[in-house]
Short mmCIF file of C-alpha atoms and ligand atoms in Angstrom, two decimals:
data_model
loop_
_atom_site.label_atom_id
_atom_site.label_comp_id
_atom_site.label_asym_id
_atom_site.label_seq_id
_atom_site.Cartn_x
_atom_site.Cartn_y
_atom_site.Cartn_z
CA MET G 1 -93.99 -179.49 33.33
CA GLY G 2 -97.30 -181.57 33.48
CA LYS G 3 -100.11 -180.94 31.42
CA ILE G 4 -103.94 -181.35 32.34
CA ILE G 5 -106.31 -182.65 29.54
CA ALA G 6 -110.11 -182.60 30.03
CA ILE G 7 -111.79 -185.60 28.03
CA ALA G 8 -115.20 -183.70 26.89
CA ASN G 9 -118.13 -183.88 24.85
CA GLN G 10 -121.81 -183.07 26.24
CA LYS G 11 -122.86 -185.97 24.23
CA GLY G 12 -123.23 -189.46 26.13
CA GLY G 13 -121.74 -192.60 24.56
CA VAL G 14 -119.16 -191.05 22.34
CA GLY G 15 -116.17 -192.79 23.90
CA LYS G 16 -114.55 -189.91 26.42
CA THR G 17 -114.26 -192.77 29.05
CA THR G 18 -112.67 -195.65 26.74
CA THR G 19 -110.20 -192.53 25.19
CA CYS G 20 -109.31 -191.68 28.94
CA VAL G 21 -108.28 -194.91 30.29
CA ASN G 22 -106.87 -196.19 26.87
CA LEU G 23 -104.90 -192.87 26.03
CA ALA G 24 -104.06 -193.01 30.04
CA ALA G 25 -102.89 -196.70 29.89
CA SER G 26 -100.77 -195.87 26.80
CA MET G 27 -98.98 -193.01 27.82
CA ALA G 28 -98.21 -194.71 30.96
CA ALA G 29 -96.53 -197.52 28.64
CA THR G 30 -94.34 -194.77 27.30
CA LYS G 31 -92.91 -194.30 30.72
CA ARG G 32 -94.87 -191.25 31.47
CA LYS G 33 -96.32 -190.55 34.73
CA VAL G 34 -100.09 -190.41 34.50
CA LEU G 35 -103.34 -189.41 36.36
CA VAL G 36 -106.80 -190.07 35.80
CA ILE G 37 -109.43 -187.98 37.43
CA ASP G 38 -112.77 -189.63 37.03
CA LEU G 39 -115.03 -186.72 37.35
CA ASP G 40 -118.15 -188.65 36.46
CA PRO G 41 -120.62 -190.06 39.12
CA GLN G 42 -121.08 -193.14 37.06
CA GLY G 43 -117.52 -194.47 37.79
CA ASN G 44 -117.02 -195.83 34.50
CA ALA G 45 -113.30 -194.90 34.30
CA THR G 46 -112.81 -195.85 37.82
CA MET G 47 -114.28 -199.46 37.22
CA GLY G 48 -112.77 -199.68 33.84
CA SER G 49 -109.08 -199.12 35.49
CA GLY G 50 -109.60 -201.93 37.83
CA VAL G 51 -110.81 -200.01 40.86
CA ASP G 52 -114.25 -201.30 42.53
CA LYS G 53 -116.27 -198.03 42.90
CA TYR G 54 -118.39 -199.69 45.61
CA ASP G 55 -115.09 -200.05 47.85
CA VAL G 56 -112.97 -196.99 47.27
CA ALA G 57 -111.72 -194.98 50.50
CA HIS G 58 -111.89 -191.66 48.72
CA THR G 59 -113.01 -190.42 45.37
CA ALA G 60 -113.14 -186.88 43.95
CA TYR G 61 -115.80 -185.53 46.15
CA ASP G 62 -113.25 -185.63 48.88
CA LEU G 63 -110.66 -183.58 46.70
CA LEU G 64 -113.69 -181.09 45.50
CA ILE G 65 -115.69 -180.60 48.74
CA GLU G 66 -113.40 -181.94 51.90
CA GLU G 67 -110.48 -180.59 50.40
CA LEU G 68 -108.33 -183.11 51.31
CA PRO G 69 -104.98 -183.41 49.32
CA LEU G 70 -104.49 -185.48 46.38
CA ASP G 71 -101.74 -187.58 47.80
CA LYS G 72 -104.48 -188.54 50.16
CA VAL G 73 -107.32 -189.51 47.61
CA VAL G 74 -105.33 -191.15 45.02
CA GLU G 75 -105.42 -194.74 44.34
CA THR G 76 -101.89 -195.87 43.22
CA GLU G 77 -102.73 -199.24 41.98
CA THR G 78 -104.86 -199.54 38.86
CA SER G 79 -104.71 -202.03 35.90
CA GLY G 80 -103.68 -199.24 33.62
CA GLY G 81 -100.10 -198.44 35.03
CA TYR G 82 -101.38 -194.84 35.84
CA GLU G 83 -102.88 -193.14 39.42
CA LEU G 84 -106.34 -192.49 39.81
CA VAL G 85 -109.02 -190.27 41.57
CA ALA G 86 -111.87 -192.55 41.91
CA ALA G 87 -115.40 -191.55 41.13
CA ASN G 88 -119.10 -192.90 42.09
CA SER G 89 -122.40 -191.79 42.98
CA ASP G 90 -120.85 -189.39 45.85
CA VAL G 91 -119.73 -187.36 43.22
CA THR G 92 -123.11 -186.36 42.36
CA ALA G 93 -123.06 -184.75 45.83
CA ALA G 94 -120.39 -183.02 45.00
CA GLU G 95 -121.75 -181.42 42.04
CA VAL G 96 -124.61 -180.06 44.26
CA LYS G 97 -122.71 -178.67 47.03
CA LEU G 98 -120.18 -177.08 44.45
CA MET G 99 -123.18 -174.49 43.73
CA THR G 100 -123.27 -173.23 47.35
CA PHE G 101 -119.57 -172.62 47.36
CA PHE G 102 -118.13 -169.30 46.57
CA SER G 103 -115.59 -169.75 43.82
CA ARG G 104 -116.93 -173.00 42.70
CA GLU G 105 -115.49 -173.03 39.43
CA THR G 106 -112.06 -173.44 40.56
CA ARG G 107 -111.99 -176.19 43.31
CA LEU G 108 -110.37 -178.74 41.00
CA ARG G 109 -107.77 -176.33 39.68
CA SER G 110 -106.88 -175.07 43.42
CA ALA G 111 -106.64 -178.66 44.40
CA LEU G 112 -103.99 -179.65 41.46
CA ILE G 113 -102.01 -176.53 41.64
CA ASP G 114 -99.33 -178.31 44.06
CA TYR G 115 -99.35 -181.58 42.35
CA LYS G 116 -99.56 -180.87 38.47
CA ASP G 117 -95.67 -181.16 38.09
CA LYS G 118 -95.70 -184.39 39.70
CA TYR G 119 -97.22 -185.74 36.56
CA ASP G 120 -96.16 -185.65 32.95
CA TYR G 121 -100.40 -186.06 32.05
CA ILE G 122 -103.37 -185.59 34.01
CA PHE G 123 -106.55 -186.56 32.12
CA ILE G 124 -109.91 -185.77 33.17
CA ASP G 125 -112.77 -188.01 32.31
CA CYS G 126 -115.90 -185.64 32.34
CA PRO G 127 -119.45 -186.69 32.46
CA PRO G 128 -121.66 -186.27 29.36
CA SER G 129 -122.96 -182.78 30.37
CA LEU G 130 -121.52 -179.17 30.63
CA ASN G 131 -122.43 -178.93 34.39
CA MET G 132 -120.50 -177.85 37.41
CA LEU G 133 -117.90 -180.92 37.27
CA THR G 134 -117.09 -180.28 33.58
CA VAL G 135 -116.69 -176.67 34.23
CA ASN G 136 -114.33 -177.42 37.13
CA ALA G 137 -112.54 -179.66 34.95
CA MET G 138 -112.35 -177.26 32.14
CA THR G 139 -111.02 -174.48 34.51
CA ALA G 140 -108.35 -176.60 35.75
CA SER G 141 -106.93 -177.86 32.27
CA ASP G 142 -104.65 -176.63 29.59
CA SER G 143 -106.72 -177.97 27.25
CA VAL G 144 -109.77 -180.09 26.13
CA LEU G 145 -109.81 -183.31 24.06
CA VAL G 146 -113.00 -183.92 22.11
CA PRO G 147 -114.05 -187.14 21.10
CA MET G 148 -116.77 -187.77 18.51
CA GLN G 149 -118.56 -190.34 16.73
CA CYS G 150 -118.89 -189.16 12.76
CA GLU G 151 -123.00 -188.98 12.79
CA TYR G 152 -125.11 -186.34 11.32
CA TYR G 153 -125.69 -184.54 14.48
CA ALA G 154 -122.22 -184.38 15.40
CA LEU G 155 -121.15 -181.49 14.02
CA GLU G 156 -123.92 -179.40 15.82
CA GLY G 157 -122.92 -180.59 18.98
CA LEU G 158 -119.32 -180.11 18.32
CA THR G 159 -120.12 -176.28 17.50
CA ALA G 160 -122.13 -176.06 20.68
CA LEU G 161 -119.39 -177.41 22.69
CA ILE G 162 -116.55 -175.35 21.10
CA ASP G 163 -119.17 -172.38 21.84
CA THR G 164 -119.19 -173.48 25.54
CA ILE G 165 -115.19 -173.86 25.82
CA SER G 166 -114.35 -170.40 24.53
CA LYS G 167 -117.28 -168.72 26.61
CA LEU G 168 -115.86 -170.53 29.66
CA ALA G 169 -112.32 -169.36 28.43
CA SER G 170 -113.11 -166.00 28.38
CA VAL G 171 -114.61 -166.11 32.05
CA VAL G 172 -112.38 -168.41 34.04
CA ASN G 173 -109.50 -169.85 31.97
CA SER G 174 -108.07 -167.50 29.34
CA ASP G 175 -105.62 -170.21 28.41
CA LEU G 176 -107.75 -172.96 27.42
CA LYS G 177 -107.07 -174.64 24.29
CA ILE G 178 -108.74 -177.37 22.17
CA GLU G 179 -106.22 -180.09 22.35
CA GLY G 180 -107.83 -182.05 19.47
CA ILE G 181 -110.67 -183.79 17.98
CA LEU G 182 -110.56 -187.59 17.92
CA ARG G 183 -112.85 -189.77 15.75
CA THR G 184 -114.13 -192.42 17.57
CA MET G 185 -115.76 -196.01 16.73
CA TYR G 186 -115.18 -195.17 13.08
CA ASP G 187 -116.66 -197.60 10.26
CA PRO G 188 -114.91 -196.53 7.10
CA ARG G 189 -117.70 -198.61 5.10
CA ASN G 190 -120.15 -196.34 6.36
CA ARG G 191 -120.57 -193.41 3.78
CA LEU G 192 -121.84 -191.03 6.62
CA SER G 193 -119.03 -191.24 8.58
CA THR G 194 -116.78 -190.48 5.56
CA ASP G 195 -118.64 -187.33 5.07
CA VAL G 196 -118.81 -186.24 8.55
CA SER G 197 -115.20 -186.90 8.72
CA ASP G 198 -114.38 -184.89 5.60
CA GLN G 199 -116.54 -181.96 6.94
CA LEU G 200 -114.75 -182.13 10.11
CA LYS G 201 -111.44 -181.75 8.61
CA LYS G 202 -112.48 -179.14 6.58
CA HIS G 203 -114.03 -176.96 9.39
CA PHE G 204 -111.38 -177.80 12.01
CA GLY G 205 -108.11 -178.47 9.84
CA GLU G 206 -105.13 -179.65 11.95
CA LYS G 207 -107.27 -179.78 15.32
CA VAL G 208 -108.38 -182.77 14.17
CA TYR G 209 -106.01 -186.33 14.77
CA ARG G 210 -104.66 -188.17 12.06
CA THR G 211 -105.24 -190.85 14.41
CA ILE G 212 -108.86 -192.63 14.03
CA ILE G 213 -110.45 -194.86 16.70
CA PRO G 214 -112.27 -197.87 14.77
CA ARG G 215 -115.26 -199.33 16.17
CA ASN G 216 -113.58 -202.56 17.72
CA ILE G 217 -115.15 -205.06 19.75
CA ARG G 218 -112.31 -205.57 22.08
CA LEU G 219 -112.49 -202.08 23.26
CA ALA G 220 -115.89 -202.54 24.20
CA GLU G 221 -115.03 -206.08 25.95
CA ALA G 222 -111.94 -204.61 28.03
CA PRO G 223 -113.87 -202.85 30.94
CA SER G 224 -115.67 -206.11 31.64
CA PHE G 225 -112.25 -207.37 32.50
CA SER G 226 -111.38 -204.28 34.59
CA THR G 227 -108.66 -203.21 32.42
CA PRO G 228 -107.41 -200.95 29.45
CA VAL G 229 -107.35 -202.93 26.25
CA MET G 230 -103.76 -203.14 25.88
CA TYR G 231 -103.66 -205.38 28.81
CA TYR G 232 -106.63 -207.51 27.44
CA ASP G 233 -105.46 -207.93 24.02
CA LYS G 234 -102.31 -205.98 22.90
CA SER G 235 -102.54 -206.80 19.17
CA SER G 236 -106.28 -205.88 18.69
CA THR G 237 -106.88 -202.58 16.37
CA GLY G 238 -108.32 -200.77 19.50
CA ALA G 239 -105.21 -200.96 21.50
CA LYS G 240 -103.03 -200.04 18.66
CA ALA G 241 -105.06 -196.85 17.96
CA TYR G 242 -105.04 -195.81 21.50
CA LEU G 243 -101.05 -196.27 21.25
CA ALA G 244 -100.79 -194.16 17.96
CA LEU G 245 -103.10 -191.39 19.42
CA ALA G 246 -100.34 -191.45 22.40
CA GLY G 247 -97.73 -191.22 19.72
CA GLU G 248 -99.46 -188.47 17.80
CA ILE G 249 -99.75 -186.23 21.04
CA LEU G 250 -96.55 -186.84 21.99
CA ARG G 251 -94.95 -185.85 18.51
CA ARG G 252 -97.33 -182.68 18.51
CA GLU G 253 -96.08 -181.44 22.08
CA GLU G 254 -92.27 -181.78 20.68
CA GLN G 255 -93.09 -179.97 17.33
CA LEU G 256 -94.48 -177.40 19.52
CA GLU G 257 -91.59 -177.38 21.84
CA GLN G 258 -89.21 -177.38 18.82
CA ASN G 259 -91.08 -174.40 17.06
CA SER G 260 -91.05 -172.20 20.67
CA LEU G 261 -87.33 -172.81 20.46
CA GLU G 262 -86.68 -171.81 17.13
CA THR G 263 -88.50 -168.27 17.69
CA VAL G 264 -86.50 -167.82 20.71
N1 ATP X 1 -113.95 -197.62 19.49
C1 ATP X 1 -114.79 -198.58 19.94
N2 ATP X 1 -115.40 -199.60 19.42
C2 ATP X 1 -116.31 -200.11 19.87
N3 ATP X 1 -117.03 -200.13 21.08
C3 ATP X 1 -116.71 -198.73 21.80
C4 ATP X 1 -115.54 -197.75 21.09
N4 ATP X 1 -115.21 -196.93 22.27
C5 ATP X 1 -116.34 -196.75 22.83
N5 ATP X 1 -117.05 -198.33 22.63
C6 ATP X 1 -118.52 -198.90 23.65
O1 ATP X 1 -119.10 -197.51 23.55
C7 ATP X 1 -119.76 -197.38 24.91
C8 ATP X 1 -119.91 -196.07 24.90
O2 ATP X 1 -118.33 -195.62 25.26
P1 ATP X 1 -117.96 -194.51 26.65
O3 ATP X 1 -118.44 -195.06 27.96
O4 ATP X 1 -116.22 -194.71 26.51
O5 ATP X 1 -118.72 -193.35 26.03
P2 ATP X 1 -118.58 -192.23 27.05
O6 ATP X 1 -118.70 -190.90 26.30
O7 ATP X 1 -117.52 -192.08 28.14
O8 ATP X 1 -120.15 -192.28 27.75
P3 ATP X 1 -120.90 -191.35 28.89
O9 ATP X 1 -121.07 -190.36 28.27
O10 ATP X 1 -122.02 -192.39 29.31
O11 ATP X 1 -120.02 -191.19 29.78
C9 ATP X 1 -119.27 -198.22 25.66
O12 ATP X 1 -119.96 -199.38 26.01
C10 ATP X 1 -117.87 -198.53 25.07
O13 ATP X 1 -117.34 -199.83 25.58
MG1 MG X 2 -118.02 -192.04 30.14
#
């Protein structure tokens, strides 16, 4: 069964796209079949996957508005070993047009229904807002992965996001779960980071991944080489951290399956 994970945080620049591209590449490297859907008109996940957003035949616009089937929209050649639904500024038009549709929240979910089981994981890179694109992502997803920086206002933002997720869940997707909270751009020498990190663990317990993504210059450089970090510098701490995250997610999944077998 394929699993769909939205990567979302309404705050900008917290590491959503970096997480999406590098987690997808790490999962693909473990022989999982992976799809990335770029739902951000900035198209950063598209460019970071080695696909030129200015020169793509199709984008998420075609999926959401034109109702083209996924296999007609998908790019199969990326630098990360996964498939990609691209985004560029056309996706802004999609957001506007969505507003005029009946059942506008469920367009992406409908587009994925027939394809979900073709993949082990589908990761959706959300824009930094809680707009109709993000709502579509959350409606289509099994769970939400929340990257966050351990900063002073981060917990407030997180509470607002979790509020939104539970409201959405009650209206459009009662099965939606929090997949996990990921600490990104972490600097252990910064006292505030460690304080916020401690509070995070206190509030959200097991939902906080053990894996921490450190601040690592290689992660910031890789997109300018149009590739996930593991194909740019595989020995970097950034590359290792995202491989560890993929491992943690897979182990959690196995654990859940094990538990459900034991209760049968
Ligand atoms: N762990 C890290 N170490 C160093 N730089 C990082 C790290 N994670 C992300 N960055 C850099 O920080 C910037 C923001 O990251 P990213 O684009 O992933 O955030 P985002 O949440 O997707 O942003 P937006 O909200 O604009 O979509 C980028 O320049 C990225 O290369
Ligand atoms: Mg982004």
